[in-house]
Amino acid sequence: QEDARDLDAYTLAKSYFDLKEYDRAAYFLRGCKSQKAYFLYMYSRYLSGEKKKDDETVDSLGPLEKGQVKNEALRELRVELSKKHKARELDGFGLYLYGVVLRKLDLVKEAIDVFVEAAHVLPLHWGAWLELCNLITDKEMLKFLSLPDTWMKEFFLAHIYTELQLIEEALQKYQSLIDAGFSKSTYIISQIAVAYHNIRDIDKALSIFNELRKQDPYRIENMDTFSNLLYVRSMKPELSYLAHNLCEIDKYRVETCCVIGNYYSLRSQHEKAALYFQRALKLNPRYLGAWTLMGHEYMEMKNTSAAIQAYRAWYGLGQTYEILKMPFYCLYYYRRAHQLRPNDSRMLVALGECYEKLNQLVEAKKCYWRAYAVGDVEKMALVKLAKLHEQLNESEQAAQCYIKYIQDIYSCGEIVEHLEVSTAFRYLAQYYFKCKLWDEASACAQKCCAFNDTREEGKALLRQILQLRNQGETSSTDIAAPFFLPASLSANNTPTRRVSPLNLSSVTP
């Protein structure tokens, strides 16, 4: 009955909506009571805000600038939708929109709960499932989701397993869906091909993509992934055919632009390739694959100043794979970013952390030392290097790194808020204590007392030193404090530098 009452206003507004006149559509839907009209009203306002945001960023160059422009309508929409949500007046589509608004406002936990609720209310709406996919970052998070027991859940799980690089589980899910009656689904076939692409089984992935092209020759989705495989195998005729074919179907799709870009790249026409990747990014600035490919082209052209723009995307990809706990991928992208900014200490520290996770400790040491040598912005390289030496039981090298770290921190003349300062003093106190250098150990232990997390250890150590002195234990004279750079660091073109003893009397936390 409500739908019938709002039919005229809804039909008129839907016409304006289809013409992308979102403000106009929303205007004619004010006061409508039906669920369908209310959803279109709120969705039009949301898309109007998105359109205005995109218009403001049309001339900006990279993902960083775009990220600074916000959709101004989001906060109002959240207030209105939350009232409806509390009153339990939102249907499946309304819940989906509420979830999108929460996600855009970076309220991830609340957004996940709302998308799960939307999936329960309207299980066949794939959009809600896809949005949920974008918020799940590891397998552990899946265990805590109360998902509806429906066949759509199987599609969701298969998709999320592919995204999380759990390829074996994903392939099992897709096979069970094929056995259940979805054998002719081109979506499933393409997802299986993408899964094989992700585990670098190129022959298998190419074979499935070729089969998919026979079944669905006008398909554009995932063809950019197919073109990457053809590029890797240098299959020029096949890539040429694919590029011409997609251009005839729809030349203004992101995938088409990437395929054509790959085609020109394979022909070593790097300027044209970069042009098409730029076109892809104008169509969808959030398409990370195009940033990556464009970075390749600028590197090939030795156009470093233009490649700097892609640098942010390299670093962003590295961070993404770091979150996914995929250090090999992460290492690759950080390396590419480092090539563009060789003197960026943050990049070197990130590289060092990757090598550490991969247990390549010699490489990690080099990265941390280089980060310190080029001017460590975050003052963390020496601490990480010290901890690495500590882990390898190289106590003298660790102590020296901590000494240099403390000198650097206090020479800045800043108000020290570094949590690691207390760690450094604690290690040095214990190190000097083992070396029986009571004066130095005592001085460091006193400094420990100034920090909450090391206060008790500092007091305990001072008591031990006092006790040993009362028993007549003398300071060791044959063990020198480590005031020289370790040979392992000075071997790799690193100038050997004398480090003056730490003057603890002048250090006031």
Short mmCIF file of C-alpha atoms in Angstrom, two decimals:
data_model
loop_
_atom_site.label_atom_id
_atom_site.label_comp_id
_atom_site.label_asym_id
_atom_site.label_seq_id
_atom_site.Cartn_x
_atom_site.Cartn_y
_atom_site.Cartn_z
CA GLN A 1 0.00 0.00 0.00
CA GLU A 2 2.85 2.40 0.87
CA ASP A 3 4.64 1.53 -2.41
CA ALA A 4 1.48 2.32 -4.37
CA ARG A 5 1.08 5.68 -2.59
CA ASP A 6 4.68 6.71 -3.40
CA LEU A 7 4.68 5.26 -6.94
CA ASP A 8 4.48 8.57 -8.86
CA ALA A 9 7.19 10.29 -6.82
CA TYR A 10 9.35 7.15 -6.91
CA THR A 11 9.06 6.73 -10.71
CA LEU A 12 9.93 10.39 -11.34
CA ALA A 13 12.87 10.27 -8.91
CA LYS A 14 14.13 7.00 -10.43
CA SER A 15 14.24 8.71 -13.85
CA TYR A 16 16.36 11.53 -12.42
CA PHE A 17 18.51 8.98 -10.55
CA ASP A 18 19.21 7.09 -13.81
CA LEU A 19 20.31 10.41 -15.35
CA LYS A 20 22.72 10.85 -12.39
CA GLU A 21 20.80 13.95 -11.18
CA TYR A 22 21.00 12.77 -7.57
CA ASP A 23 20.04 16.00 -5.76
CA ARG A 24 16.99 16.32 -7.99
CA ALA A 25 15.99 12.70 -7.33
CA ALA A 26 16.32 13.21 -3.54
CA TYR A 27 14.24 16.41 -3.67
CA PHE A 28 11.18 14.65 -5.12
CA LEU A 29 11.43 11.77 -2.62
CA ARG A 30 11.22 13.92 0.53
CA GLY A 31 8.45 12.76 2.82
CA CYS A 32 7.95 9.36 1.10
CA LYS A 33 7.19 6.60 3.60
CA SER A 34 7.75 3.35 1.67
CA GLN A 35 10.98 1.39 2.19
CA LYS A 36 11.82 1.47 -1.53
CA ALA A 37 11.38 5.25 -1.83
CA TYR A 38 13.28 5.88 1.45
CA PHE A 39 16.24 3.81 0.26
CA LEU A 40 16.37 5.67 -3.08
CA TYR A 41 16.13 9.00 -1.20
CA MET A 42 19.06 8.20 1.10
CA TYR A 43 21.10 6.51 -1.64
CA SER A 44 20.65 9.56 -3.92
CA ARG A 45 21.96 11.82 -1.15
CA TYR A 46 24.93 9.52 -0.58
CA LEU A 47 25.81 9.39 -4.31
CA SER A 48 25.37 13.16 -4.60
CA GLY A 49 28.03 13.57 -1.89
CA GLU A 50 30.32 11.08 -3.66
CA LYS A 51 29.87 12.89 -6.99
CA LYS A 52 30.73 16.27 -5.42
CA LYS A 53 33.79 14.71 -3.78
CA ASP A 54 34.97 13.30 -7.13
CA ASP A 55 34.38 16.66 -8.83
CA GLU A 56 36.63 18.34 -6.25
CA THR A 57 39.43 15.84 -6.83
CA VAL A 58 39.26 15.77 -10.63
CA ASP A 59 42.53 17.71 -10.97
CA SER A 60 44.45 16.02 -8.15
CA LEU A 61 47.26 13.69 -9.14
CA GLY A 62 47.66 10.92 -6.61
CA PRO A 63 45.90 8.77 -4.00
CA LEU A 64 47.16 10.91 -1.12
CA GLU A 65 45.46 14.10 -2.32
CA LYS A 66 42.25 12.21 -3.12
CA GLY A 67 42.18 10.75 0.37
CA GLN A 68 42.04 14.23 1.90
CA VAL A 69 38.68 15.13 0.25
CA LYS A 70 35.64 13.87 2.18
CA ASN A 71 31.99 13.24 1.33
CA GLU A 72 30.29 15.99 3.34
CA ALA A 73 26.92 14.17 3.41
CA LEU A 74 28.18 11.17 5.38
CA ARG A 75 27.73 12.50 8.92
CA GLU A 76 24.13 13.64 8.32
CA LEU A 77 23.29 10.29 6.70
CA ARG A 78 24.79 8.41 9.63
CA VAL A 79 22.68 10.32 12.18
CA GLU A 80 19.43 9.72 10.23
CA LEU A 81 20.16 6.06 9.45
CA SER A 82 21.21 5.27 13.03
CA LYS A 83 17.83 6.56 14.30
CA LYS A 84 15.99 4.30 11.84
CA HIS A 85 18.33 1.43 12.76
CA LYS A 86 17.61 1.77 16.48
CA ALA A 87 13.89 1.82 15.70
CA ARG A 88 14.36 -1.35 13.56
CA GLU A 89 12.89 0.39 10.51
CA LEU A 90 15.66 -0.42 7.99
CA ASP A 91 15.21 -3.18 5.40
CA GLY A 92 18.12 -5.11 3.80
CA PHE A 93 18.98 -2.31 1.37
CA GLY A 94 18.75 0.36 4.09
CA LEU A 95 21.11 -1.68 6.28
CA TYR A 96 23.51 -2.06 3.33
CA LEU A 97 23.61 1.73 2.85
CA TYR A 98 24.07 2.31 6.59
CA GLY A 99 27.03 -0.11 6.52
CA VAL A 100 28.58 1.72 3.55
CA VAL A 101 28.27 5.07 5.36
CA LEU A 102 29.90 3.62 8.51
CA ARG A 103 32.73 2.13 6.45
CA LYS A 104 33.35 5.46 4.71
CA LEU A 105 33.58 7.08 8.16
CA ASP A 106 36.19 4.43 9.17
CA LEU A 107 33.87 2.91 11.80
CA VAL A 108 34.95 -0.59 10.81
CA LYS A 109 33.60 -2.64 13.75
CA GLU A 110 30.14 -1.05 13.54
CA ALA A 111 30.13 -1.46 9.74
CA ILE A 112 30.91 -5.21 10.00
CA ASP A 113 28.00 -5.72 12.45
CA VAL A 114 25.59 -3.85 10.14
CA PHE A 115 26.69 -5.76 7.00
CA VAL A 116 26.23 -9.07 8.84
CA GLU A 117 22.73 -7.91 9.83
CA ALA A 118 22.03 -6.92 6.19
CA ALA A 119 23.13 -10.39 5.04
CA HIS A 120 20.66 -11.96 7.50
CA VAL A 121 17.76 -9.72 6.40
CA LEU A 122 18.46 -9.98 2.65
CA PRO A 123 20.85 -12.90 1.97
CA LEU A 124 20.62 -12.60 -1.84
CA HIS A 125 22.05 -9.08 -1.95
CA TRP A 126 25.64 -9.77 -3.06
CA GLY A 127 26.63 -6.11 -2.53
CA ALA A 128 26.43 -6.48 1.25
CA TRP A 129 28.57 -9.63 1.14
CA LEU A 130 31.20 -7.89 -1.01
CA GLU A 131 31.36 -4.92 1.36
CA LEU A 132 31.86 -7.36 4.23
CA CYS A 133 34.72 -8.97 2.25
CA ASN A 134 36.52 -5.63 2.07
CA LEU A 135 36.52 -5.34 5.88
CA ILE A 136 37.77 -8.82 6.75
CA THR A 137 41.58 -8.82 7.01
CA ASP A 138 42.34 -12.32 8.35
CA LYS A 139 40.84 -15.77 8.90
CA GLU A 140 40.47 -15.17 12.65
CA MET A 141 37.89 -12.41 12.03
CA LEU A 142 35.69 -14.90 10.13
CA LYS A 143 35.33 -17.12 13.21
CA PHE A 144 33.55 -14.36 15.12
CA LEU A 145 30.99 -13.58 12.39
CA SER A 146 27.47 -14.93 12.85
CA LEU A 147 26.60 -15.44 9.17
CA PRO A 148 23.22 -16.65 7.84
CA ASP A 149 23.10 -20.34 6.91
CA THR A 150 22.45 -19.92 3.19
CA TRP A 151 24.09 -20.96 -0.09
CA MET A 152 25.21 -17.33 -0.60
CA LYS A 153 27.46 -17.80 2.44
CA GLU A 154 29.43 -20.40 0.43
CA PHE A 155 30.04 -17.86 -2.37
CA PHE A 156 31.13 -15.32 0.23
CA LEU A 157 33.56 -17.74 1.93
CA ALA A 158 35.07 -18.79 -1.41
CA HIS A 159 35.55 -15.12 -2.35
CA ILE A 160 37.10 -14.11 0.98
CA TYR A 161 39.45 -17.13 0.94
CA THR A 162 40.69 -15.99 -2.50
CA GLU A 163 41.21 -12.45 -1.20
CA LEU A 164 43.11 -13.71 1.87
CA GLN A 165 45.34 -15.92 -0.34
CA LEU A 166 43.91 -19.11 1.24
CA ILE A 167 43.80 -20.61 -2.23
CA GLU A 168 43.39 -24.28 -1.31
CA GLU A 169 40.28 -23.55 0.79
CA ALA A 170 38.91 -21.25 -1.93
CA LEU A 171 39.29 -23.90 -4.66
CA GLN A 172 37.56 -26.50 -2.44
CA LYS A 173 34.61 -24.13 -1.93
CA TYR A 174 34.32 -23.36 -5.66
CA GLN A 175 34.49 -27.07 -6.50
CA SER A 176 31.68 -27.84 -4.04
CA LEU A 177 29.59 -25.04 -5.62
CA ILE A 178 30.22 -26.50 -9.10
CA ASP A 179 29.16 -29.94 -7.82
CA ALA A 180 26.02 -28.37 -6.29
CA GLY A 181 24.83 -27.18 -9.72
CA PHE A 182 26.79 -24.03 -10.61
CA SER A 183 29.00 -25.70 -13.23
CA LYS A 184 28.00 -23.17 -15.93
CA SER A 185 28.63 -20.08 -13.78
CA THR A 186 31.21 -17.93 -15.57
CA TYR A 187 31.73 -16.03 -12.30
CA ILE A 188 32.98 -19.20 -10.57
CA ILE A 189 35.20 -20.12 -13.54
CA SER A 190 36.79 -16.65 -13.51
CA GLN A 191 37.35 -16.79 -9.73
CA ILE A 192 39.10 -20.17 -10.07
CA ALA A 193 41.34 -18.66 -12.77
CA VAL A 194 42.15 -15.70 -10.48
CA ALA A 195 42.96 -18.14 -7.65
CA TYR A 196 45.47 -20.00 -9.84
CA HIS A 197 46.92 -16.65 -10.95
CA ASN A 198 47.43 -15.73 -7.27
CA ILE A 199 49.49 -18.87 -6.62
CA ARG A 200 51.45 -18.27 -9.87
CA ASP A 201 50.21 -21.45 -11.59
CA ILE A 202 50.33 -19.59 -14.92
CA ASP A 203 49.60 -22.51 -17.28
CA LYS A 204 46.50 -23.58 -15.34
CA ALA A 205 45.24 -19.98 -15.05
CA LEU A 206 45.76 -19.34 -18.81
CA SER A 207 43.94 -22.56 -19.71
CA ILE A 208 40.90 -21.62 -17.57
CA PHE A 209 40.82 -18.03 -18.90
CA ASN A 210 40.88 -19.33 -22.49
CA GLU A 211 37.96 -21.64 -21.69
CA LEU A 212 36.13 -18.73 -20.08
CA ARG A 213 36.61 -16.60 -23.22
CA LYS A 214 34.99 -19.34 -25.30
CA GLN A 215 31.98 -19.54 -22.97
CA ASP A 216 31.59 -15.76 -22.46
CA PRO A 217 33.42 -13.87 -25.26
CA TYR A 218 32.01 -10.44 -24.28
CA ARG A 219 33.07 -10.63 -20.65
CA ILE A 220 35.32 -7.75 -19.44
CA GLU A 221 35.61 -8.52 -15.69
CA ASN A 222 38.99 -10.08 -14.75
CA MET A 223 40.38 -9.68 -18.29
CA ASP A 224 43.08 -7.38 -16.87
CA THR A 225 44.30 -10.37 -14.81
CA PHE A 226 44.26 -12.49 -17.98
CA SER A 227 46.33 -9.84 -19.78
CA ASN A 228 48.90 -9.88 -16.94
CA LEU A 229 49.39 -13.61 -17.54
CA LEU A 230 49.75 -13.11 -21.32
CA TYR A 231 52.25 -10.32 -20.62
CA VAL A 232 54.34 -12.50 -18.30
CA ARG A 233 54.47 -15.23 -20.99
CA SER A 234 55.24 -12.62 -23.71
CA MET A 235 52.27 -13.88 -25.78
CA LYS A 236 52.12 -10.82 -28.06
CA PRO A 237 49.56 -12.04 -30.68
CA GLU A 238 47.11 -13.24 -28.01
CA LEU A 239 47.46 -10.01 -26.01
CA SER A 240 46.99 -7.96 -29.19
CA TYR A 241 43.79 -9.86 -30.03
CA LEU A 242 42.45 -9.42 -26.48
CA ALA A 243 43.21 -5.66 -26.49
CA HIS A 244 41.46 -5.10 -29.86
CA ASN A 245 38.51 -7.25 -28.84
CA LEU A 246 37.90 -5.44 -25.52
CA CYS A 247 38.31 -2.06 -27.23
CA GLU A 248 35.42 -2.98 -29.56
CA ILE A 249 33.24 -4.09 -26.62
CA ASP A 250 33.85 -1.09 -24.30
CA LYS A 251 36.91 1.11 -24.54
CA TYR A 252 36.03 3.12 -21.40
CA ARG A 253 36.33 0.32 -18.85
CA VAL A 254 39.20 0.14 -16.35
CA GLU A 255 40.00 -3.43 -17.39
CA THR A 256 40.14 -2.48 -21.08
CA CYS A 257 42.57 0.38 -20.38
CA CYS A 258 44.84 -1.94 -18.38
CA VAL A 259 44.81 -4.61 -21.13
CA ILE A 260 45.74 -2.01 -23.78
CA GLY A 261 48.42 -0.64 -21.43
CA ASN A 262 49.92 -4.13 -21.05
CA TYR A 263 49.83 -4.58 -24.84
CA TYR A 264 51.83 -1.38 -25.44
CA SER A 265 54.20 -2.24 -22.60
CA LEU A 266 54.98 -5.61 -24.19
CA ARG A 267 55.76 -3.76 -27.42
CA SER A 268 58.11 -1.47 -25.42
CA GLN A 269 55.93 1.58 -26.19
CA HIS A 270 56.11 2.74 -22.58
CA GLU A 271 54.73 6.28 -23.11
CA LYS A 272 51.52 4.90 -24.64
CA ALA A 273 51.29 2.23 -21.94
CA ALA A 274 51.57 4.85 -19.17
CA LEU A 275 48.88 6.92 -20.91
CA TYR A 276 46.39 4.03 -20.78
CA PHE A 277 47.17 3.25 -17.14
CA GLN A 278 46.53 6.95 -16.37
CA ARG A 279 43.20 6.65 -18.18
CA ALA A 280 42.34 3.61 -16.04
CA LEU A 281 43.10 5.64 -12.90
CA LYS A 282 40.88 8.49 -14.05
CA LEU A 283 38.05 5.98 -14.36
CA ASN A 284 38.83 4.46 -10.94
CA PRO A 285 41.46 6.16 -8.75
CA ARG A 286 41.24 3.33 -6.19
CA TYR A 287 42.37 0.67 -8.68
CA LEU A 288 45.72 -0.28 -7.13
CA GLY A 289 46.75 -2.58 -9.99
CA ALA A 290 46.89 0.35 -12.40
CA TRP A 291 49.12 2.35 -10.02
CA THR A 292 51.50 -0.61 -9.90
CA LEU A 293 51.59 -1.02 -13.68
CA MET A 294 52.01 2.72 -14.24
CA GLY A 295 54.95 2.68 -11.82
CA HIS A 296 56.57 -0.04 -13.97
CA GLU A 297 56.25 2.10 -17.09
CA TYR A 298 57.77 5.20 -15.52
CA MET A 299 60.63 3.07 -14.21
CA GLU A 300 61.21 1.76 -17.74
CA MET A 301 61.23 5.31 -19.10
CA LYS A 302 63.73 6.37 -16.37
CA ASN A 303 61.23 9.13 -15.53
CA THR A 304 61.89 9.23 -11.81
CA SER A 305 60.02 12.47 -11.09
CA ALA A 306 56.82 10.98 -12.55
CA ALA A 307 57.49 7.64 -10.85
CA ILE A 308 57.57 9.42 -7.47
CA GLN A 309 53.80 9.80 -7.86
CA ALA A 310 53.48 6.03 -8.06
CA TYR A 311 55.80 5.72 -5.05
CA ARG A 312 52.90 6.23 -2.64
CA ALA A 313 51.05 3.38 -4.26
CA TRP A 314 54.11 1.06 -4.03
CA TYR A 315 54.40 1.86 -0.33
CA GLY A 316 50.63 1.44 0.14
CA LEU A 317 50.73 -1.98 -1.52
CA GLY A 318 53.63 -2.96 0.72
CA GLN A 319 51.62 -1.98 3.78
CA THR A 320 48.57 -3.91 2.52
CA TYR A 321 50.56 -7.12 2.12
CA GLU A 322 52.16 -6.49 5.52
CA ILE A 323 48.66 -6.46 7.08
CA LEU A 324 47.88 -9.69 5.19
CA LYS A 325 51.07 -11.21 6.68
CA MET A 326 52.55 -11.86 3.22
CA PRO A 327 56.18 -10.71 3.66
CA PHE A 328 57.43 -11.86 0.22
CA TYR A 329 54.88 -9.67 -1.59
CA CYS A 330 55.43 -6.91 0.95
CA LEU A 331 59.20 -7.04 0.34
CA TYR A 332 58.75 -6.72 -3.43
CA TYR A 333 56.69 -3.51 -3.20
CA TYR A 334 58.87 -1.93 -0.52
CA ARG A 335 61.90 -2.62 -2.71
CA ARG A 336 60.24 -0.84 -5.65
CA ALA A 337 59.41 2.12 -3.43
CA HIS A 338 63.00 2.15 -2.11
CA GLN A 339 64.33 2.34 -5.69
CA LEU A 340 62.36 5.56 -6.13
CA ARG A 341 63.30 7.02 -2.73
CA PRO A 342 66.69 5.46 -1.83
CA ASN A 343 67.28 7.93 1.04
CA ASP A 344 63.87 7.57 2.71
CA SER A 345 64.64 6.13 6.15
CA ARG A 346 61.03 4.95 6.68
CA MET A 347 61.26 2.80 3.58
CA LEU A 348 64.57 1.30 4.74
CA VAL A 349 63.12 0.50 8.18
CA ALA A 350 60.09 -1.15 6.51
CA LEU A 351 62.48 -3.21 4.33
CA GLY A 352 64.48 -4.21 7.40
CA GLU A 353 61.32 -5.41 9.16
CA CYS A 354 60.41 -7.50 6.09
CA TYR A 355 63.85 -9.12 5.99
CA GLU A 356 63.59 -9.79 9.72
CA LYS A 357 60.24 -11.58 9.24
CA LEU A 358 61.84 -13.65 6.46
CA ASN A 359 64.77 -14.44 8.81
CA GLN A 360 67.27 -12.73 6.48
CA LEU A 361 68.99 -11.04 9.39
CA VAL A 362 72.16 -9.88 7.59
CA GLU A 363 70.01 -7.94 5.07
CA ALA A 364 67.88 -6.58 7.92
CA LYS A 365 71.01 -5.26 9.70
CA LYS A 366 72.15 -3.49 6.52
CA CYS A 367 68.75 -1.83 6.10
CA TYR A 368 68.59 -0.57 9.68
CA TRP A 369 72.17 0.74 9.54
CA ARG A 370 71.51 2.46 6.19
CA ALA A 371 68.32 4.03 7.60
CA TYR A 372 70.36 5.46 10.48
CA ALA A 373 73.12 6.66 8.11
CA VAL A 374 70.72 8.60 5.81
CA GLY A 375 69.09 10.37 8.78
CA ASP A 376 66.49 8.31 10.62
CA VAL A 377 63.26 10.37 10.64
CA GLU A 378 61.46 8.31 13.30
CA LYS A 379 64.58 7.55 15.39
CA MET A 380 63.79 3.83 15.44
CA ALA A 381 66.47 2.26 13.20
CA LEU A 382 69.17 2.01 15.92
CA VAL A 383 66.70 0.48 18.40
CA LYS A 384 65.64 -2.16 15.86
CA LEU A 385 69.32 -2.84 15.05
CA ALA A 386 70.12 -3.14 18.77
CA LYS A 387 67.25 -5.60 19.31
CA LEU A 388 68.48 -7.65 16.37
CA HIS A 389 71.97 -7.86 17.90
CA GLU A 390 70.34 -8.69 21.23
CA GLN A 391 68.41 -11.53 19.60
CA LEU A 392 71.67 -12.87 18.11
CA ASN A 393 73.44 -12.63 21.51
CA GLU A 394 75.80 -9.97 20.12
CA SER A 395 75.79 -8.02 23.37
CA GLU A 396 78.62 -5.57 22.60
CA GLN A 397 77.07 -4.46 19.30
CA ALA A 398 73.63 -4.18 20.93
CA ALA A 399 75.03 -2.04 23.75
CA GLN A 400 76.78 0.26 21.31
CA CYS A 401 73.60 0.79 19.27
CA TYR A 402 71.68 1.65 22.43
CA ILE A 403 74.44 4.12 23.47
CA LYS A 404 74.31 5.86 20.10
CA TYR A 405 70.48 5.88 20.21
CA ILE A 406 70.43 7.60 23.62
CA GLN A 407 73.03 10.15 22.49
CA ASP A 408 70.96 10.93 19.38
CA ILE A 409 67.69 11.27 21.28
CA TYR A 410 69.05 13.66 23.89
CA SER A 411 71.15 15.66 21.41
CA CYS A 412 67.89 16.64 19.63
CA GLY A 413 66.94 18.76 22.66
CA GLU A 414 63.37 17.43 22.44
CA ILE A 415 61.09 16.49 25.30
CA VAL A 416 61.70 12.77 25.18
CA GLU A 417 58.60 10.65 24.73
CA HIS A 418 60.36 7.66 23.19
CA LEU A 419 59.23 4.49 24.91
CA GLU A 420 62.44 2.79 23.82
CA VAL A 421 64.69 5.08 25.91
CA SER A 422 63.81 3.10 29.03
CA THR A 423 64.51 -0.14 27.12
CA ALA A 424 67.94 1.18 26.14
CA PHE A 425 68.83 2.18 29.71
CA ARG A 426 67.64 -1.18 31.06
CA TYR A 427 69.77 -3.12 28.57
CA LEU A 428 72.85 -0.96 29.22
CA ALA A 429 72.42 -1.29 32.99
CA GLN A 430 72.30 -5.09 32.69
CA TYR A 431 75.19 -5.12 30.20
CA TYR A 432 77.50 -3.02 32.40
CA PHE A 433 76.46 -5.11 35.41
CA LYS A 434 77.56 -8.31 33.59
CA CYS A 435 80.83 -6.56 32.68
CA LYS A 436 81.28 -5.65 36.38
CA LEU A 437 81.47 -1.95 35.50
CA TRP A 438 79.62 -0.87 38.64
CA ASP A 439 79.76 2.91 38.11
CA GLU A 440 78.27 2.74 34.60
CA ALA A 441 75.73 0.08 35.63
CA SER A 442 74.70 2.18 38.62
CA ALA A 443 74.30 5.33 36.50
CA CYS A 444 72.11 3.48 33.96
CA ALA A 445 70.05 1.83 36.71
CA GLN A 446 69.38 5.28 38.21
CA LYS A 447 68.12 6.44 34.82
CA CYS A 448 65.82 3.38 34.72
CA CYS A 449 64.19 4.63 37.92
CA ALA A 450 62.90 7.68 36.03
CA PHE A 451 60.61 5.54 33.85
CA ASN A 452 57.49 3.73 35.08
CA ASP A 453 58.09 0.48 33.17
CA THR A 454 61.72 0.03 34.32
CA ARG A 455 61.59 1.64 37.78
CA GLU A 456 61.42 -1.60 39.79
CA GLU A 457 64.17 -3.28 37.74
CA GLY A 458 66.39 -0.22 38.20
CA LYS A 459 65.90 -0.24 41.98
CA ALA A 460 66.59 -4.00 42.16
CA LEU A 461 69.81 -3.59 40.18
CA LEU A 462 70.99 -0.70 42.38
CA ARG A 463 70.45 -2.89 45.46
CA GLN A 464 72.48 -5.72 43.86
CA ILE A 465 75.34 -3.34 42.96
CA LEU A 466 75.39 -1.94 46.52
CA GLN A 467 75.42 -5.45 47.96
CA LEU A 468 78.33 -6.55 45.71
CA ARG A 469 80.30 -3.42 46.55
CA ASN A 470 79.78 -4.04 50.27
CA GLN A 471 81.09 -7.60 49.75
CA GLY A 472 84.26 -6.09 48.27
CA GLU A 473 83.65 -6.88 44.58
CA THR A 474 85.80 -4.57 42.47
CA SER A 475 85.04 -3.11 39.04
CA SER A 476 86.37 -5.02 36.08
CA THR A 477 89.19 -3.23 34.30
CA ASP A 478 89.93 -5.72 31.54
CA ILE A 479 86.52 -5.44 29.83
CA ALA A 480 86.23 -2.23 27.87
CA ALA A 481 82.86 -0.67 27.16
CA PRO A 482 81.91 -0.98 23.47
CA PHE A 483 82.75 2.44 22.08
CA PHE A 484 83.65 1.32 18.53
CA LEU A 485 81.46 0.27 15.63
CA PRO A 486 81.31 -3.53 15.26
CA ALA A 487 83.24 -4.94 12.33
CA SER A 488 80.10 -6.55 10.90
CA LEU A 489 78.66 -3.09 10.23
CA SER A 490 81.81 -1.35 9.06
CA ALA A 491 82.46 -4.00 6.40
CA ASN A 492 79.71 -2.87 4.01
CA ASN A 493 81.04 0.53 2.90
CA THR A 494 80.09 1.93 6.30
CA PRO A 495 82.64 4.39 7.67
CA THR A 496 84.05 3.25 11.02
CA ARG A 497 83.43 5.99 13.54
CA ARG A 498 84.63 6.36 17.10
CA VAL A 499 81.68 6.78 19.46
CA SER A 500 82.45 8.80 22.56
CA PRO A 501 81.52 7.29 25.95
CA LEU A 502 78.00 8.03 27.12
CA ASN A 503 77.98 11.01 29.47
CA LEU A 504 75.05 9.99 31.64
CA SER A 505 75.35 12.89 34.06
CA SER A 506 74.06 15.32 31.43
CA VAL A 507 71.08 13.17 30.48
CA THR A 508 67.86 14.21 32.17
CA PRO A 509 64.69 12.44 31.06
#
